[in-house]
Amino acid sequence: MNQVFYIEADEEITKVIKRMKSSDKEGVIFVIPRGSSLGQSVVNLKLLKRSARDTKKALGIVTSDSATKNLADQIGVTVFSKVSEAEKAPLDMEKAVDKAKDTANLKVNTYQKYSLGGASESAKEDEINAPEPKAEEEPEDEAAVLEAGQSEEAELSSEEEEVPEAVESRKSKVESEEAEEEVESQEQDEQTEEPIKPRKEPEAAPEFKKVKDMRRKSKKPLIILLSAVVLVALGAAYVFLPKASISLLVDSRDVSLDYKVIVDKNQDSANLEKMSFSGQIVELSKDGAKQYDATGAKDMGTKASGTITITNSLLTNQVLPAGTKVTSSDGKVFIIAKGVIAPAATLIQATCKVSLTGTVECDSNPGTIDAGVTADQNGEAYNLAVNTSFTVGKMTATNKAAFVGGLTKTQKFVTEEDLANASKDLSAKIKTDNAAEFTKLVTDSNLKVFEKSQGEEVITQSADKKANDEADVFQYSMKLKMFAVGFEESNLEEFATKYIESNILADEAVLDQKSVSTTYKFADASLANGTINLDITSAAKVGRKIDVAKIRSSLVNKSKTEAKNYLMGLPGVNEATVKATPSSLPLLPYFKNNISINFDYKTK
């Protein structure tokens, strides 16, 4: 981010330079208002540019003044139209300096005419871009700055005077050359018999030469620029591309440990005391709804009822209490609603006679009584017709009127079991419908997940009917969360390294992370707590502590011999090999990240 300074219209150049020096940013932006004394003077802008170069800062300005824009562009200062654009824009100090050189050091080309006897005619060009003079020390006070400004102004005036004189000299030389060419042409024409070809108008020749000279001069900066780019590229390649490979043969011993560890989604980092390391949870929530049939059924019918006349042919009274069952001829059962006593039959004395066996036989009149009955079950089938026969114990009965009121009707209702089955079925359906999406989510997480570390949790569920509500169907809705507890294997490897190092000697360490091997298997999981228990076996090669980062820093820009002597002096190192790419380079890379260190092990 560049630092932005807002300039007052009458602010002096010395104060502006001091403000730039006070900045701790590499890029500075000056917002110059229209008509500012700073923006109207090329000398002031040159002083500002020179101070930026000497203090190694990249310079840019923001202005809407066309005069200031033109002056800044001539001396190679980057111009922006908006402060927001300038504040974040990358500034190229070198580009600005190169452009300033092209403008500040402009020289007029001079030519020298060779004699006609030479092999060819050519023009010798001076350098367009003279080398930029060595930067002067920045003026420390206001008087010094003003003196430097006067010097800059004098140089600018002398350059402006030099250009017209050089152009006039060049014009006279070109006219002289044209005259000589015309004499030469006439002499050659006198020696040949061929007709003289018409010549171009004399005044057109100088213009043609001017164009040719301008083309020659336009190629010169391009060649210089390309050369600079090549040199910069070669320098960058020399600094950034070289690499070094260090191989160390070190003393080591093998360590193997068996232990248990907990993967905990609530753990931020490895914890040796709790024997746990951080796990993660992947989850996906989905809504679902489905209609289900109610399976409960209620008999909502009514019972038929009527009156029967009971006939008692027995010579004794028959007591029939309420609830006495009466059976119809077709097997339907009715219940006497209110208890009755059936009177005994009476003998007819006039009809009595003695039989051959000595028994007296008489005719009788049976006793009768009416009783109200109700069917024991609902249904229209109990609406019996008139004069249907019944039996009541040892007595008989009949109905003098048809039975009525029987009705068959069944009403469905929602049971507790219906709701439980709906919850189970809808949960399985949501899980199945979204299995592919959940699997992709787990795969993209790059976590190690076991089948038994996956589960689901019902967030909300509801039905539009309660248990025992009358309904043929009901709607069940649910929001289900599918989740999986897993871990990154790199976190397990980090824990394994720390665990091994906690179980070895104080002056030992795991020599190389690549030597750590860890195998694990699932033991069990507590999905409610978000934890997994693992059985672990870890092995590694350990030896004397070696600070790899320190080694890299110590080898930067060292010769191969110096590097090897340093490495062989490290404790526990038996052999060291130093290779550089390209091999012809005498020194190791300038950047420590371009130095790789590999270990081979000599087991004790």
Coordinates of C-alpha atoms in Angstrom, one line a residue:
M1 CA 0.0 0.0 0.0
N2 CA 1.5 3.4 -1.1
Q3 CA 1.4 6.4 1.3
V4 CA -0.6 9.4 0.0
F5 CA 0.4 13.0 0.7
Y6 CA -1.9 15.9 -0.2
I7 CA 0.0 19.0 -1.4
E8 CA -1.1 22.6 -0.8
A9 CA -1.2 24.9 -3.9
D10 CA 1.6 27.1 -2.5
E11 CA 3.6 24.4 -0.7
E12 CA 7.3 24.7 -1.2
I13 CA 9.4 21.9 -2.7
T14 CA 11.6 21.7 0.4
K15 CA 8.6 20.8 2.6
V16 CA 7.4 18.3 0.1
I17 CA 10.8 16.5 0.0
K18 CA 10.9 16.4 3.8
R19 CA 7.4 14.8 3.9
M20 CA 8.6 12.1 1.4
K21 CA 11.7 11.4 3.5
S22 CA 9.5 10.9 6.6
S23 CA 7.5 8.1 5.0
D24 CA 8.3 4.5 5.9
K25 CA 6.6 3.2 2.7
E26 CA 8.4 2.2 -0.4
G27 CA 5.9 3.9 -2.6
V28 CA 4.7 7.6 -2.1
I29 CA 1.9 9.4 -3.9
F30 CA 1.6 13.2 -4.0
V31 CA -1.9 14.6 -4.8
I32 CA -1.2 17.9 -6.6
P33 CA -4.0 20.4 -7.0
R34 CA -4.6 22.4 -10.2
G35 CA -2.4 25.4 -10.5
S36 CA 0.1 24.2 -7.8
S37 CA 3.5 25.9 -7.9
L38 CA 5.0 22.4 -7.6
G39 CA 3.1 21.0 -10.6
Q40 CA 3.9 24.0 -12.9
S41 CA 7.7 23.7 -12.6
V42 CA 9.7 21.0 -14.3
V43 CA 12.6 21.8 -12.0
N44 CA 10.5 21.1 -8.9
L45 CA 9.3 17.8 -10.4
K46 CA 12.9 16.8 -11.2
L47 CA 14.0 17.6 -7.7
L48 CA 11.1 15.5 -6.3
K49 CA 12.0 12.6 -8.7
R50 CA 15.7 12.8 -7.8
S51 CA 14.9 12.7 -4.0
A52 CA 12.6 9.7 -4.5
R53 CA 15.4 7.9 -6.4
D54 CA 18.1 8.8 -3.7
T55 CA 15.8 7.6 -0.9
K56 CA 14.9 4.5 -2.9
K57 CA 11.2 5.2 -3.1
A58 CA 8.9 4.7 -6.0
L59 CA 7.1 8.0 -6.9
G60 CA 3.7 8.7 -8.4
I61 CA 1.4 11.7 -8.5
V62 CA -2.4 12.3 -8.8
T63 CA -3.5 15.4 -10.7
S64 CA -6.2 16.6 -13.1
D65 CA -4.0 19.5 -14.3
S66 CA -3.0 18.8 -18.0
A67 CA 0.2 20.9 -17.7
T68 CA 1.4 19.0 -14.6
K69 CA 0.5 15.7 -16.4
N70 CA 2.7 16.6 -19.4
L71 CA 5.7 17.7 -17.3
A72 CA 5.5 14.6 -15.2
D73 CA 5.3 12.3 -18.2
Q74 CA 8.3 14.0 -19.8
I75 CA 10.5 13.2 -16.8
G76 CA 9.2 9.7 -16.2
V77 CA 6.9 10.2 -13.1
T78 CA 3.8 8.0 -13.1
V79 CA 0.5 9.9 -13.2
F80 CA -2.8 8.7 -11.9
S81 CA -6.3 10.2 -12.2
K82 CA -7.7 8.8 -8.9
V83 CA -6.3 8.5 -5.4
S84 CA -7.9 5.1 -4.8
E85 CA -6.2 3.8 -7.9
A86 CA -2.8 5.2 -7.0
E87 CA -2.9 4.0 -3.4
K88 CA -3.1 0.4 -4.4
A89 CA -1.1 0.5 -7.7
P90 CA 2.3 -1.1 -7.8
L91 CA 5.0 1.6 -8.6
D92 CA 8.0 0.7 -10.8
M93 CA 10.9 3.1 -9.8
E94 CA 13.3 1.7 -12.4
K95 CA 10.9 2.4 -15.3
A96 CA 10.5 6.0 -14.1
V97 CA 14.2 6.5 -13.9
D98 CA 14.8 5.0 -17.4
K99 CA 12.2 7.3 -18.9
A100 CA 13.7 10.3 -17.2
K101 CA 17.1 9.5 -18.7
D102 CA 15.6 9.5 -22.2
T103 CA 14.1 13.0 -21.7
A104 CA 16.8 14.7 -19.6
N105 CA 19.8 13.6 -21.7
L106 CA 18.5 14.3 -25.3
K107 CA 21.4 15.1 -27.7
V108 CA 21.2 16.1 -31.4
N109 CA 22.8 13.7 -33.8
T110 CA 25.8 15.0 -35.9
Y111 CA 26.9 13.4 -39.2
Q112 CA 30.2 13.4 -41.1
K113 CA 30.4 12.9 -44.9
Y114 CA 32.9 10.5 -46.1
S115 CA 34.8 11.1 -49.4
L116 CA 33.5 9.6 -52.6
G117 CA 36.4 7.2 -52.7
G118 CA 35.2 5.4 -49.6
A119 CA 33.7 1.9 -49.7
S120 CA 30.2 3.3 -48.7
E121 CA 28.5 6.4 -47.4
S122 CA 27.4 6.3 -43.8
A123 CA 26.5 8.6 -40.9
K124 CA 28.0 8.4 -37.5
E125 CA 25.5 8.8 -34.8
D126 CA 26.2 10.1 -31.3
E127 CA 24.5 8.2 -28.4
I128 CA 20.9 9.4 -28.0
N129 CA 20.8 8.4 -24.3
A130 CA 24.0 9.5 -22.5
P131 CA 24.6 7.7 -19.2
E132 CA 22.8 9.3 -16.3
P133 CA 25.2 11.2 -14.0
K134 CA 25.8 9.8 -10.5
A135 CA 23.1 10.8 -8.1
E136 CA 24.1 13.7 -5.9
E137 CA 23.6 13.7 -2.2
E138 CA 20.2 15.0 -1.3
P139 CA 20.3 18.6 -0.1
E140 CA 19.8 18.7 3.7
D141 CA 18.5 22.2 4.0
E142 CA 16.2 24.6 2.1
A143 CA 19.2 26.6 0.7
A144 CA 20.8 23.5 -0.7
V145 CA 17.5 22.4 -2.3
L146 CA 17.0 25.8 -3.9
E147 CA 20.6 25.8 -5.2
A148 CA 20.0 22.4 -6.8
G149 CA 16.8 23.7 -8.3
Q150 CA 18.7 26.7 -9.9
S151 CA 21.3 24.2 -11.3
E152 CA 18.6 22.1 -12.8
E153 CA 17.0 25.2 -14.4
A154 CA 20.3 26.3 -15.9
E155 CA 20.8 22.9 -17.4
L156 CA 17.3 22.9 -18.8
S157 CA 17.9 26.3 -20.4
S158 CA 21.2 25.3 -22.0
E159 CA 19.5 22.2 -23.4
E160 CA 16.7 24.3 -24.9
E161 CA 19.3 26.6 -26.5
E162 CA 21.4 23.8 -27.8
V163 CA 18.7 22.1 -29.8
P164 CA 17.9 24.9 -32.3
E165 CA 21.6 25.5 -33.0
A166 CA 22.2 21.8 -33.6
V167 CA 19.2 21.6 -35.9
E168 CA 20.4 24.6 -37.9
S169 CA 23.9 23.1 -38.2
R170 CA 22.5 19.8 -39.3
K171 CA 20.4 21.5 -41.9
S172 CA 23.4 23.3 -43.5
K173 CA 25.4 20.0 -43.5
V174 CA 22.6 18.2 -45.3
E175 CA 22.3 21.0 -47.9
S176 CA 26.1 20.8 -48.4
E177 CA 25.9 17.1 -48.9
E178 CA 23.1 17.5 -51.5
A179 CA 25.3 19.9 -53.4
E180 CA 28.2 17.5 -53.5
E181 CA 25.9 14.7 -54.6
E182 CA 24.7 16.8 -57.5
V183 CA 28.3 17.6 -58.7
E184 CA 29.2 13.9 -58.5
S185 CA 26.2 12.9 -60.5
Q186 CA 27.0 15.4 -63.2
E187 CA 30.6 14.0 -63.5
Q188 CA 29.3 10.5 -63.9
D189 CA 26.8 11.5 -66.5
E190 CA 29.5 13.0 -68.7
Q191 CA 31.3 9.7 -68.8
T192 CA 28.4 7.7 -70.1
E193 CA 26.3 7.8 -73.2
E194 CA 23.1 6.9 -71.5
P195 CA 20.6 9.7 -71.2
I196 CA 20.5 11.7 -68.0
K197 CA 17.7 10.6 -65.7
P198 CA 15.6 13.3 -64.2
R199 CA 16.4 14.1 -60.6
K200 CA 14.1 14.7 -57.8
E201 CA 13.4 18.2 -56.6
P202 CA 16.4 19.4 -54.5
E203 CA 14.2 20.5 -51.6
A204 CA 12.8 17.0 -51.2
A205 CA 16.2 15.3 -50.4
P206 CA 16.8 16.9 -46.9
E207 CA 13.3 15.8 -45.8
F208 CA 14.0 12.2 -46.8
K209 CA 17.2 12.2 -44.9
K210 CA 15.5 13.6 -41.8
V211 CA 13.0 10.7 -41.9
K212 CA 15.8 8.2 -42.3
D213 CA 17.8 9.7 -39.3
M214 CA 14.7 9.6 -37.2
R215 CA 14.2 5.9 -37.9
R216 CA 17.8 5.2 -36.9
K217 CA 17.4 7.1 -33.7
S218 CA 14.0 5.4 -32.9
K219 CA 15.8 2.0 -32.9
K220 CA 18.5 2.9 -30.5
P221 CA 16.3 3.1 -27.3
L222 CA 14.7 -0.2 -28.2
I223 CA 18.1 -1.9 -28.5
I224 CA 19.1 -0.4 -25.2
L225 CA 15.9 -1.5 -23.5
L226 CA 16.1 -5.1 -24.8
S227 CA 19.7 -5.3 -23.6
A228 CA 18.7 -4.1 -20.2
V229 CA 15.9 -6.7 -20.0
V230 CA 18.3 -9.5 -21.0
L231 CA 20.8 -8.4 -18.3
V232 CA 18.1 -8.2 -15.7
A233 CA 16.8 -11.6 -16.7
L234 CA 20.3 -13.1 -16.5
G235 CA 20.8 -11.5 -13.1
A236 CA 17.5 -12.8 -11.8
A237 CA 18.2 -16.3 -13.1
Y238 CA 21.6 -16.3 -11.4
V239 CA 20.0 -15.3 -8.1
F240 CA 16.7 -17.2 -8.1
L241 CA 17.3 -20.4 -10.1
P242 CA 20.3 -22.1 -8.5
K243 CA 19.4 -24.9 -6.1
A244 CA 21.4 -27.1 -3.8
S245 CA 20.8 -30.6 -2.4
I246 CA 22.4 -31.7 0.8
S247 CA 22.6 -35.3 1.8
L248 CA 23.6 -36.2 5.4
L249 CA 24.4 -39.7 6.7
V250 CA 23.6 -39.5 10.4
D251 CA 23.6 -41.8 13.4
S252 CA 20.1 -43.0 14.3
R253 CA 18.2 -45.6 16.2
D254 CA 14.7 -47.1 15.5
V255 CA 11.8 -46.3 17.8
S256 CA 8.4 -48.0 17.7
L257 CA 5.5 -47.2 20.0
D258 CA 1.9 -48.5 20.4
Y259 CA -0.7 -46.3 22.0
K260 CA -4.3 -45.1 21.9
V261 CA -5.4 -41.6 20.9
I262 CA -8.7 -39.7 20.8
V263 CA -9.8 -37.7 17.8
D264 CA -11.9 -34.8 19.2
K265 CA -13.8 -32.3 17.2
N266 CA -13.7 -29.9 20.1
Q267 CA -9.8 -30.1 20.3
D268 CA -7.8 -27.3 18.6
S269 CA -4.4 -28.9 18.6
A270 CA -2.4 -31.9 19.8
N271 CA -2.7 -32.5 23.6
L272 CA -0.2 -35.1 24.9
E273 CA -1.8 -35.0 28.4
K274 CA -5.2 -35.9 27.1
M275 CA -3.7 -38.1 24.4
S276 CA -5.9 -36.3 21.8
F277 CA -5.6 -34.2 18.7
S278 CA -8.0 -32.1 16.7
G279 CA -10.8 -33.7 14.7
Q280 CA -13.3 -32.1 12.4
I281 CA -17.0 -32.7 11.7
V282 CA -18.6 -32.6 8.3
E283 CA -22.4 -32.1 8.2
L284 CA -25.2 -31.7 5.8
S285 CA -28.8 -30.7 6.9
K286 CA -31.8 -31.5 4.7
D287 CA -35.6 -31.1 5.0
G288 CA -38.1 -33.8 4.0
A289 CA -41.8 -34.6 4.2
K290 CA -44.0 -37.5 3.4
Q291 CA -47.7 -38.7 3.7
Y292 CA -48.5 -41.9 5.6
D293 CA -51.6 -44.0 6.1
A294 CA -53.2 -44.2 9.6
T295 CA -53.5 -47.9 10.7
G296 CA -55.7 -47.5 13.8
A297 CA -59.4 -48.4 13.4
K298 CA -62.4 -47.7 15.6
D299 CA -65.9 -49.4 15.4
M300 CA -68.2 -46.4 15.2
G301 CA -71.4 -48.5 14.5
T302 CA -74.5 -48.8 16.6
K303 CA -76.4 -51.8 18.1
A304 CA -79.8 -53.1 17.1
S305 CA -82.5 -53.4 19.8
G306 CA -86.1 -54.6 20.2
T307 CA -88.6 -56.5 22.3
I308 CA -89.1 -60.2 22.6
T309 CA -91.9 -62.2 24.1
I310 CA -90.7 -65.0 26.3
T311 CA -92.8 -68.2 26.7
N312 CA -92.4 -70.2 29.9
S313 CA -93.9 -73.8 29.6
L314 CA -92.3 -74.8 32.9
L315 CA -94.5 -75.1 36.0
T316 CA -92.2 -72.8 37.9
N317 CA -91.3 -69.1 37.5
Q318 CA -88.1 -68.3 35.7
V319 CA -86.1 -65.4 36.9
L320 CA -84.1 -63.7 34.0
P321 CA -81.7 -61.0 35.4
A322 CA -80.3 -58.1 33.3
G323 CA -77.6 -59.3 31.1
T324 CA -79.1 -62.7 30.4
K325 CA -78.2 -63.7 26.8
V326 CA -80.8 -64.5 24.2
T327 CA -79.8 -66.3 21.1
S328 CA -81.6 -65.9 17.7
S329 CA -82.2 -68.8 15.4
D330 CA -79.3 -67.7 13.2
G331 CA -76.9 -67.5 16.2
K332 CA -76.9 -63.8 16.9
V333 CA -76.7 -62.9 20.6
F334 CA -78.8 -60.3 22.3
I335 CA -78.7 -59.1 25.9
I336 CA -81.7 -58.6 28.2
A337 CA -81.4 -55.0 29.1
K338 CA -83.6 -55.2 32.3
G339 CA -84.2 -58.3 34.4
V340 CA -87.7 -60.0 34.3
I341 CA -89.5 -63.0 35.8
A342 CA -91.1 -65.4 33.4
P343 CA -94.3 -66.8 35.1
A344 CA -94.9 -70.5 35.4
A345 CA -97.4 -72.3 33.1
T346 CA -100.9 -73.1 34.6
L347 CA -102.7 -76.5 34.4
I348 CA -106.1 -76.9 32.9
Q349 CA -108.0 -79.1 35.4
A350 CA -110.6 -80.1 33.0
T351 CA -108.1 -81.8 30.8
C352 CA -106.4 -83.9 33.5
K353 CA -106.5 -87.7 33.1
V354 CA -104.6 -90.7 34.5
S355 CA -102.4 -92.6 32.0
L356 CA -102.0 -96.3 31.9
T357 CA -98.9 -96.0 33.9
G358 CA -100.7 -94.1 36.6
T359 CA -99.4 -90.7 35.7
V360 CA -101.7 -87.8 35.7
E361 CA -101.5 -85.8 32.5
C362 CA -103.0 -82.3 32.2
D363 CA -102.9 -79.6 29.5
S364 CA -101.4 -76.3 30.5
N365 CA -101.3 -72.6 29.6
P366 CA -97.6 -71.4 29.4
G367 CA -96.6 -68.1 31.1
T368 CA -95.3 -65.2 29.0
I369 CA -93.5 -61.9 29.5
D370 CA -92.0 -59.2 27.3
A371 CA -88.3 -58.2 27.7
G372 CA -86.2 -55.6 26.0
V373 CA -83.0 -56.8 24.4
T374 CA -80.0 -55.2 22.7
A375 CA -77.5 -56.8 20.3
D376 CA -74.1 -57.5 21.8
Q377 CA -72.3 -56.0 18.8
N378 CA -72.8 -53.2 16.4
G379 CA -73.9 -53.8 12.9
E380 CA -76.8 -53.8 10.5
A381 CA -76.9 -57.6 10.6
Y382 CA -78.6 -57.4 14.0
N383 CA -81.7 -55.6 12.6
L384 CA -83.8 -58.9 12.7
A385 CA -87.1 -59.3 11.0
V386 CA -90.4 -59.8 12.9
N387 CA -91.3 -63.3 14.3
T388 CA -87.7 -64.4 14.6
S389 CA -87.3 -67.3 17.0
F390 CA -85.1 -67.1 20.1
T391 CA -84.1 -69.4 22.9
V392 CA -83.7 -68.3 26.5
G393 CA -82.3 -71.2 28.4
K394 CA -85.2 -73.8 28.4
M395 CA -87.7 -71.3 27.2
T396 CA -88.5 -69.8 23.8
A397 CA -89.2 -66.3 22.6
T398 CA -90.1 -64.4 19.5
N399 CA -90.2 -60.7 18.5
K400 CA -93.5 -59.2 17.5
A401 CA -91.7 -56.3 15.8
A402 CA -88.5 -56.0 13.7
F403 CA -85.3 -55.0 15.5
V404 CA -83.8 -51.6 14.4
G405 CA -80.9 -49.3 15.1
G406 CA -78.1 -51.6 14.1
L407 CA -75.3 -49.7 12.0
T408 CA -71.9 -50.8 10.7
K409 CA -69.2 -48.1 10.7
T410 CA -65.4 -48.1 11.1
Q411 CA -63.3 -45.0 11.7
K412 CA -59.4 -44.9 11.1
F413 CA -57.1 -43.1 13.6
V414 CA -53.4 -42.3 14.1
T415 CA -51.6 -44.6 16.5
E416 CA -48.4 -44.0 18.4
E417 CA -46.8 -46.8 16.3
D418 CA -47.8 -45.0 13.2
L419 CA -45.8 -41.9 14.3
A420 CA -42.8 -43.9 15.3
N421 CA -42.7 -45.8 12.0
A422 CA -43.1 -42.5 10.0
S423 CA -40.1 -41.0 11.8
K424 CA -37.9 -43.9 11.1
D425 CA -39.0 -44.2 7.5
L426 CA -38.6 -40.5 6.7
S427 CA -35.1 -40.3 8.3
A428 CA -34.0 -43.2 6.1
K429 CA -35.5 -41.6 3.0
I430 CA -33.8 -38.2 3.5
K431 CA -30.5 -40.0 4.1
T432 CA -30.9 -42.1 0.9
D433 CA -32.0 -39.1 -1.2
N434 CA -28.9 -37.1 -0.2
A435 CA -26.3 -39.8 0.1
A436 CA -24.4 -38.8 -3.0
E437 CA -24.2 -35.1 -2.0
F438 CA -23.0 -36.1 1.5
T439 CA -20.4 -38.5 0.2
K440 CA -19.0 -35.8 -2.1
L441 CA -18.9 -33.4 0.8
V442 CA -16.9 -35.9 2.9
T443 CA -14.6 -36.6 0.0
D444 CA -13.9 -32.9 -0.7
S445 CA -13.1 -32.3 2.9
N446 CA -10.0 -34.6 2.6
L447 CA -10.7 -36.0 6.0
K448 CA -10.2 -39.6 7.1
V449 CA -13.7 -40.8 7.9
F450 CA -14.8 -44.3 9.0
E451 CA -18.2 -45.8 8.3
K452 CA -18.9 -46.1 12.0
S453 CA -17.9 -42.5 12.6
Q454 CA -20.9 -41.3 10.5
G455 CA -24.4 -40.7 11.8
E456 CA -27.5 -38.6 11.6
E457 CA -29.4 -36.4 14.0
V458 CA -33.0 -35.3 13.8
I459 CA -33.1 -31.5 14.3
T460 CA -36.9 -31.1 14.1
Q461 CA -39.8 -33.4 13.3
S462 CA -43.6 -33.0 13.4
A463 CA -46.9 -34.5 12.2
D464 CA -50.1 -32.7 11.3
K465 CA -52.0 -35.3 13.5
K466 CA -51.5 -36.5 17.0
A467 CA -51.9 -40.0 18.3
N468 CA -55.6 -41.1 18.5
D469 CA -56.6 -38.4 16.1
E470 CA -59.3 -39.7 13.6
A471 CA -57.7 -39.6 10.1
D472 CA -57.2 -41.8 7.1
V473 CA -53.7 -40.2 6.3
F474 CA -51.3 -37.9 8.0
Q475 CA -48.3 -35.7 6.9
Y476 CA -44.9 -36.1 8.6
S477 CA -42.1 -33.6 8.3
M478 CA -38.4 -33.7 9.4
K479 CA -35.1 -31.8 9.3
L480 CA -32.3 -34.2 9.4
K481 CA -28.5 -33.5 9.9
M482 CA -26.1 -36.1 8.5
F483 CA -22.6 -35.8 9.9
A484 CA -19.3 -37.5 10.0
V485 CA -16.4 -37.1 12.5
G486 CA -13.0 -37.3 10.8
F487 CA -9.4 -36.0 10.9
E488 CA -6.6 -34.9 8.7
E489 CA -3.8 -37.4 8.6
S490 CA -1.2 -34.6 8.8
N491 CA -2.6 -33.8 12.3
L492 CA -2.1 -37.5 13.3
E493 CA 1.4 -37.4 12.0
E494 CA 2.1 -34.2 13.9
F495 CA 0.8 -35.8 17.1
A496 CA 2.8 -39.0 16.5
T497 CA 6.0 -37.0 16.1
K498 CA 5.4 -35.1 19.3
Y499 CA 4.5 -38.3 21.1
I500 CA 7.7 -40.0 20.0
E501 CA 9.8 -37.0 20.9
S502 CA 8.2 -37.1 24.4
N503 CA 9.4 -40.7 24.8
I504 CA 13.0 -40.3 23.8
L505 CA 16.1 -38.8 25.4
A506 CA 16.3 -35.0 25.9
D507 CA 19.1 -34.5 23.4
E508 CA 17.4 -36.7 20.7
A509 CA 14.9 -35.7 18.1
V510 CA 13.1 -37.2 15.1
L511 CA 15.7 -36.5 12.4
D512 CA 13.4 -36.3 9.5
Q513 CA 9.6 -36.1 9.4
K514 CA 9.7 -38.5 6.4
S515 CA 11.1 -41.2 8.6
V516 CA 7.9 -41.2 10.8
S517 CA 5.5 -44.0 9.8
T518 CA 2.1 -44.3 11.5
T519 CA -0.6 -47.0 11.2
Y520 CA -4.0 -46.8 12.8
K521 CA -7.3 -48.6 13.1
F522 CA -10.7 -47.6 14.3
A523 CA -11.6 -48.7 17.8
D524 CA -14.9 -47.0 18.6
A525 CA -16.6 -43.7 18.4
S526 CA -18.9 -41.5 20.4
L527 CA -20.9 -39.6 17.8
A528 CA -22.8 -37.6 20.4
N529 CA -19.6 -36.2 21.7
G530 CA -17.9 -36.0 18.3
T531 CA -14.9 -38.3 19.2
I532 CA -13.2 -41.3 17.7
N533 CA -10.9 -43.6 19.5
L534 CA -7.9 -45.0 17.5
D535 CA -5.3 -47.7 18.1
I536 CA -1.9 -46.3 16.9
T537 CA 1.5 -47.8 16.0
S538 CA 4.2 -45.2 15.3
A539 CA 7.8 -45.7 14.2
A540 CA 10.6 -43.3 13.5
K541 CA 14.4 -42.9 13.3
V542 CA 15.7 -40.7 16.0
G543 CA 19.2 -39.3 16.7
R544 CA 21.0 -36.2 18.0
K545 CA 19.0 -33.0 17.5
I546 CA 19.7 -31.3 14.2
D547 CA 18.3 -27.8 13.4
V548 CA 17.4 -28.0 9.7
A549 CA 16.4 -24.4 9.5
K550 CA 19.6 -23.2 11.1
I551 CA 21.6 -25.4 8.6
R552 CA 19.9 -23.9 5.6
S553 CA 20.5 -20.3 6.9
S554 CA 24.2 -21.2 7.6
L555 CA 24.8 -22.6 4.1
V556 CA 23.5 -19.6 2.1
N557 CA 26.0 -18.3 -0.4
K558 CA 28.8 -20.6 1.0
S559 CA 31.2 -22.4 -1.3
K560 CA 30.8 -26.2 -1.5
T561 CA 34.0 -26.7 0.5
E562 CA 32.9 -24.4 3.3
A563 CA 29.4 -26.0 3.3
K564 CA 30.9 -29.5 3.6
N565 CA 33.3 -28.5 6.4
Y566 CA 30.4 -27.0 8.3
L567 CA 28.2 -30.0 7.9
M568 CA 30.8 -32.5 8.9
G569 CA 31.3 -30.5 12.1
L570 CA 27.6 -31.1 13.2
P571 CA 27.1 -33.7 16.0
G572 CA 25.9 -37.1 14.7
V573 CA 26.8 -36.5 11.1
N574 CA 29.0 -39.2 9.6
E575 CA 29.1 -38.1 6.0
A576 CA 27.9 -35.0 4.0
T577 CA 27.4 -34.6 0.2
V578 CA 26.8 -31.2 -1.3
K579 CA 25.4 -30.9 -4.9
A580 CA 24.5 -27.6 -6.7
T581 CA 22.4 -27.1 -9.8
P582 CA 23.9 -26.0 -12.1
S583 CA 27.1 -27.7 -11.0
S584 CA 29.3 -25.0 -12.4
L585 CA 28.2 -22.4 -9.9
P586 CA 30.9 -21.8 -7.2
L587 CA 28.5 -20.8 -4.5
L588 CA 25.3 -22.2 -3.0
P589 CA 22.1 -20.3 -3.6
Y590 CA 21.3 -16.9 -2.1
F591 CA 17.9 -18.2 -0.8
K592 CA 17.7 -20.8 2.0
N593 CA 14.4 -22.1 0.6
N594 CA 16.4 -23.3 -2.5
I595 CA 18.5 -25.6 -0.3
S596 CA 17.0 -29.0 0.4
I597 CA 18.3 -31.4 3.1
N598 CA 17.9 -35.1 2.9
F599 CA 18.8 -37.7 5.5
D600 CA 20.2 -41.2 5.2
Y601 CA 20.6 -43.2 8.4
K602 CA 23.3 -45.2 10.0
T603 CA 21.5 -47.3 12.6
K604 CA 23.4 -48.0 15.8

